PDB file of C-alpha atoms in Angstrom:
ATOM      1  CA  SER A   1     -21.369  28.921 -66.058  1.00  0.00           C
ATOM      2  CA  SER A   2     -24.586  29.904 -63.542  1.00  0.00           C
ATOM      3  CA  SER A   3     -21.881  30.503 -60.711  1.00  0.00           C
ATOM      4  CA  VAL A   4     -20.002  33.180 -62.713  1.00  0.00           C
ATOM      5  CA  ARG A   5     -23.224  35.088 -63.766  1.00  0.00           C
ATOM      6  CA  ALA A   6     -24.157  34.579 -60.062  1.00  0.00           C
ATOM      7  CA  ARG A   7     -20.654  36.109 -58.889  1.00  0.00           C
ATOM      8  CA  ALA A   8     -21.280  38.888 -61.424  1.00  0.00           C
ATOM      9  CA  ALA A   9     -24.399  39.694 -60.208  1.00  0.00           C
ATOM     10  CA  ALA A  10     -23.447  39.760 -56.500  1.00  0.00           C
ATOM     11  CA  VAL A  11     -20.473  42.095 -57.539  1.00  0.00           C
ATOM     12  CA  ALA A  12     -22.534  44.048 -59.251  1.00  0.00           C
ATOM     13  CA  ARG A  13     -25.048  44.383 -56.175  1.00  0.00           C
ATOM     14  CA  VAL A  14     -22.326  45.594 -54.413  1.00  0.00           C
ATOM     15  CA  ARG A  15     -21.301  48.426 -56.442  1.00  0.00           C
ATOM     16  CA  GLU A  16     -24.959  49.507 -56.433  1.00  0.00           C
ATOM     17  CA  THR A  17     -25.010  49.350 -52.875  1.00  0.00           C
ATOM     18  CA  LEU A  18     -21.504  51.163 -52.412  1.00  0.00           C
ATOM     19  CA  ALA A  19     -23.060  53.909 -55.025  1.00  0.00           C
ATOM     20  CA  ASP A  20     -26.416  54.191 -53.296  1.00  0.00           C
ATOM     21  CA  ILE A  21     -27.075  57.651 -52.233  1.00  0.00           C
ATOM     22  CA  VAL A  22     -27.408  59.129 -49.048  1.00  0.00           C
ATOM     23  CA  TYR A  23     -29.847  61.880 -48.386  1.00  0.00           C
ATOM     24  CA  PHE A  24     -29.823  65.272 -45.780  1.00  0.00           C
ATOM     25  CA  ASP A  25     -32.030  67.066 -44.191  1.00  0.00           C
ATOM     26  CA  TYR A  26     -32.563  70.720 -44.776  1.00  0.00           C
ATOM     27  CA  ASP A  27     -29.438  72.969 -43.776  1.00  0.00           C
ATOM     28  CA  SER A  28     -28.247  69.791 -41.843  1.00  0.00           C
ATOM     29  CA  ASN A  29     -25.147  67.610 -42.294  1.00  0.00           C
ATOM     30  CA  SER A  30     -26.487  64.930 -39.583  1.00  0.00           C
ATOM     31  CA  LEU A  31     -27.215  61.506 -40.670  1.00  0.00           C
ATOM     32  CA  THR A  32     -30.586  60.435 -40.589  1.00  0.00           C
ATOM     33  CA  PRO A  33     -31.373  56.951 -38.964  1.00  0.00           C
ATOM     34  CA  GLU A  34     -31.727  55.717 -43.086  1.00  0.00           C
ATOM     35  CA  ALA A  35     -28.284  57.116 -44.075  1.00  0.00           C
ATOM     36  CA  GLU A  36     -26.545  55.380 -41.124  1.00  0.00           C
ATOM     37  CA  ALA A  37     -28.052  52.229 -41.851  1.00  0.00           C
ATOM     38  CA  LYS A  38     -26.715  52.523 -45.506  1.00  0.00           C
ATOM     39  CA  LEU A  39     -23.388  53.921 -44.389  1.00  0.00           C
ATOM     40  CA  ARG A  40     -23.174  50.668 -42.354  1.00  0.00           C
ATOM     41  CA  VAL A  41     -23.629  48.140 -45.232  1.00  0.00           C
ATOM     42  CA  LYS A  42     -20.729  50.579 -47.253  1.00  0.00           C
ATOM     43  CA  ALA A  43     -18.625  50.081 -44.222  1.00  0.00           C
ATOM     44  CA  ALA A  44     -19.257  46.638 -44.434  1.00  0.00           C
ATOM     45  CA  ILE A  45     -18.555  46.346 -47.913  1.00  0.00           C
ATOM     46  CA  LEU A  46     -15.419  48.561 -47.759  1.00  0.00           C
ATOM     47  CA  ARG A  47     -13.879  46.091 -44.686  1.00  0.00           C
ATOM     48  CA  ALA A  48     -14.497  43.186 -47.029  1.00  0.00           C
ATOM     49  CA  ASN A  49     -12.567  44.457 -50.090  1.00  0.00           C
ATOM     50  CA  PRO A  50      -9.508  46.485 -48.444  1.00  0.00           C
ATOM     51  CA  THR A  51      -8.340  47.572 -51.563  1.00  0.00           C
ATOM     52  CA  LEU A  52     -11.519  49.627 -52.328  1.00  0.00           C
ATOM     53  CA  GLU A  53     -11.171  53.496 -52.214  1.00  0.00           C
ATOM     54  CA  ILE A  54     -14.006  55.929 -52.734  1.00  0.00           C
ATOM     55  CA  ARG A  55     -14.810  59.262 -53.453  1.00  0.00           C
ATOM     56  CA  VAL A  56     -17.894  61.349 -51.436  1.00  0.00           C
ATOM     57  CA  ASP A  57     -19.296  63.834 -53.204  1.00  0.00           C
ATOM     58  CA  GLY A  58     -21.397  66.359 -51.119  1.00  0.00           C
ATOM     59  CA  HIS A  59     -24.067  68.266 -52.632  1.00  0.00           C
ATOM     60  CA  ALA A  60     -26.973  70.837 -51.640  1.00  0.00           C
ATOM     61  CA  ASP A  61     -29.901  72.490 -52.685  1.00  0.00           C
ATOM     62  CA  GLU A  62     -30.015  75.565 -54.269  1.00  0.00           C
ATOM     63  CA  ARG A  63     -31.190  77.642 -51.347  1.00  0.00           C
ATOM     64  CA  GLY A  64     -28.488  79.810 -49.700  1.00  0.00           C
ATOM     65  CA  SER A  65     -25.538  81.410 -51.067  1.00  0.00           C
ATOM     66  CA  THR A  66     -22.900  79.329 -53.140  1.00  0.00           C
ATOM     67  CA  GLU A  67     -20.154  79.855 -50.198  1.00  0.00           C
ATOM     68  CA  TYR A  68     -22.832  78.739 -47.829  1.00  0.00           C
ATOM     69  CA  ASN A  69     -23.597  75.642 -49.827  1.00  0.00           C
ATOM     70  CA  LEU A  70     -20.267  74.662 -50.533  1.00  0.00           C
ATOM     71  CA  ALA A  71     -19.263  74.790 -46.910  1.00  0.00           C
ATOM     72  CA  LEU A  72     -22.352  72.616 -46.412  1.00  0.00           C
ATOM     73  CA  SER A  73     -21.866  70.111 -48.843  1.00  0.00           C
ATOM     74  CA  GLN A  74     -18.377  69.737 -47.232  1.00  0.00           C
ATOM     75  CA  ARG A  75     -19.784  69.057 -44.205  1.00  0.00           C
ATOM     76  CA  ARG A  76     -21.863  66.510 -45.434  1.00  0.00           C
ATOM     77  CA  ALA A  77     -19.198  64.514 -47.285  1.00  0.00           C
ATOM     78  CA  GLU A  78     -16.936  64.621 -44.206  1.00  0.00           C
ATOM     79  CA  THR A  79     -19.753  63.845 -41.989  1.00  0.00           C
ATOM     80  CA  VAL A  80     -19.755  60.601 -44.047  1.00  0.00           C
ATOM     81  CA  ARG A  81     -16.338  59.790 -44.420  1.00  0.00           C
ATOM     82  CA  ASP A  82     -16.078  60.512 -40.369  1.00  0.00           C
ATOM     83  CA  PHE A  83     -18.939  57.770 -39.697  1.00  0.00           C
ATOM     84  CA  LEU A  84     -17.354  55.221 -42.288  1.00  0.00           C
ATOM     85  CA  THR A  85     -13.699  55.804 -40.381  1.00  0.00           C
ATOM     86  CA  GLY A  86     -15.661  55.130 -37.067  1.00  0.00           C
ATOM     87  CA  TYR A  87     -16.201  51.591 -38.408  1.00  0.00           C
ATOM     88  CA  GLY A  88     -12.683  50.943 -39.027  1.00  0.00           C
ATOM     89  CA  ILE A  89     -12.280  52.291 -42.622  1.00  0.00           C
ATOM     90  CA  ALA A  90      -8.883  54.177 -43.076  1.00  0.00           C
ATOM     91  CA  ALA A  91      -9.480  58.004 -44.118  1.00  0.00           C
ATOM     92  CA  THR A  92      -7.155  57.585 -46.542  1.00  0.00           C
ATOM     93  CA  ARG A  93      -9.659  55.296 -48.490  1.00  0.00           C
ATOM     94  CA  ILE A  94     -11.910  58.156 -48.483  1.00  0.00           C
ATOM     95  CA  SER A  95     -11.957  61.122 -50.621  1.00  0.00           C
ATOM     96  CA  THR A  96     -14.255  64.007 -50.239  1.00  0.00           C
ATOM     97  CA  ILE A  97     -15.261  66.949 -52.607  1.00  0.00           C
ATOM     98  CA  PRO A  98     -18.005  69.718 -52.325  1.00  0.00           C
ATOM     99  CA  PHE A  99     -20.080  70.268 -55.322  1.00  0.00           C
ATOM    100  CA  GLY A 100     -22.835  73.049 -53.279  1.00  0.00           C
ATOM    101  CA  GLU A 101     -25.519  73.373 -55.284  1.00  0.00           C
ATOM    102  CA  GLU A 102     -23.843  72.963 -58.596  1.00  0.00           C
ATOM    103  CA  ARG A 103     -24.689  69.663 -59.602  1.00  0.00           C
ATOM    104  CA  PRO A 104     -28.254  69.382 -59.000  1.00  0.00           C
ATOM    105  CA  ARG A 105     -29.815  65.454 -59.066  1.00  0.00           C
ATOM    106  CA  VAL A 106     -33.298  67.144 -59.981  1.00  0.00           C
ATOM    107  CA  GLU A 107     -33.667  70.358 -61.909  1.00  0.00           C
ATOM    108  CA  GLY A 108     -36.534  73.030 -60.367  1.00  0.00           C
ATOM    109  CA  THR A 109     -37.660  74.263 -56.969  1.00  0.00           C
ATOM    110  CA  GLY A 110     -40.054  72.955 -53.983  1.00  0.00           C
ATOM    111  CA  GLU A 111     -39.069  70.672 -51.301  1.00  0.00           C
ATOM    112  CA  ALA A 112     -39.621  67.365 -53.016  1.00  0.00           C
ATOM    113  CA  VAL A 113     -36.877  68.834 -55.933  1.00  0.00           C
ATOM    114  CA  TRP A 114     -34.562  70.057 -52.786  1.00  0.00           C
ATOM    115  CA  ALA A 115     -34.921  66.877 -50.747  1.00  0.00           C
ATOM    116  CA  GLN A 116     -33.202  64.942 -53.720  1.00  0.00           C
ATOM    117  CA  ASN A 117     -30.547  67.623 -54.223  1.00  0.00           C
ATOM    118  CA  ARG A 118     -29.380  67.295 -50.566  1.00  0.00           C
ATOM    119  CA  ARG A 119     -27.205  64.301 -50.481  1.00  0.00           C
ATOM    120  CA  ALA A 120     -23.779  62.730 -50.554  1.00  0.00           C
ATOM    121  CA  GLU A 121     -22.893  60.450 -53.751  1.00  0.00           C
ATOM    122  CA  PHE A 122     -20.462  57.563 -53.827  1.00  0.00           C
ATOM    123  CA  SER A 123     -18.173  56.607 -56.408  1.00  0.00           C
ATOM    124  CA  ILE A 124     -15.402  54.265 -56.595  1.00  0.00           C
ATOM    125  CA  THR A 125     -11.784  55.373 -57.111  1.00  0.00           C
ATOM    126  CA  GLY A 126      -9.664  52.557 -56.856  1.00  0.00           C
ATOM    127  CA  GLY A 127      -9.509  48.931 -55.902  1.00  0.00           C
ATOM    128  CA  GLN A 128     -11.967  46.242 -56.656  1.00  0.00           C
ATOM    129  CA  VAL A 129     -14.601  44.289 -55.265  1.00  0.00           C
ATOM    130  CA  THR A 130     -13.466  40.867 -54.545  1.00  0.00           C
ATOM    131  CA  VAL A 131     -15.556  39.814 -51.803  1.00  0.00           C
ATOM    132  CA  VAL A 132     -19.623  39.844 -51.269  1.00  0.00           C
ATOM    133  CA  PRO A 133     -20.264  40.562 -47.508  1.00  0.00           C
ATOM    134  CA  PRO A 134     -23.570  38.812 -46.095  1.00  0.00           C
ATOM    135  CA  GLU A 135     -24.940  42.269 -45.907  1.00  0.00           C
ATOM    136  CA  VAL A 136     -25.161  42.590 -49.451  1.00  0.00           C
ATOM    137  CA  SER A 137     -26.075  38.699 -50.580  1.00  0.00           C
TER     138      SER A 137
END
């Protein structure tokens, strides 16, 4: 039926919104206004779906030492987690993994490439989407 299809499409939108990548400025773990806007919608999804658990993967571009980039990517993932907990999401629902420069989204050099690699990625690790909050409809 069309209502089943519409519901499946809405749940798919929620999952896509949760997976939406957040980007960071060079050598920074501060959230940009765009990142904060994306995270506020993620927080609304997590509030509406209390069984959902997510993982935040922190990433860095290739500049800097491996150790430095691991630490920076950890700070990025923790910044995201801290932002979400500030919106009432339990920290136990959010795991973090730092990948440093090991998993570039885009290969190559130059600012256009590096900007794509300074990011936090999201995956659902538990629970399910049962409610589509108004922010995503």
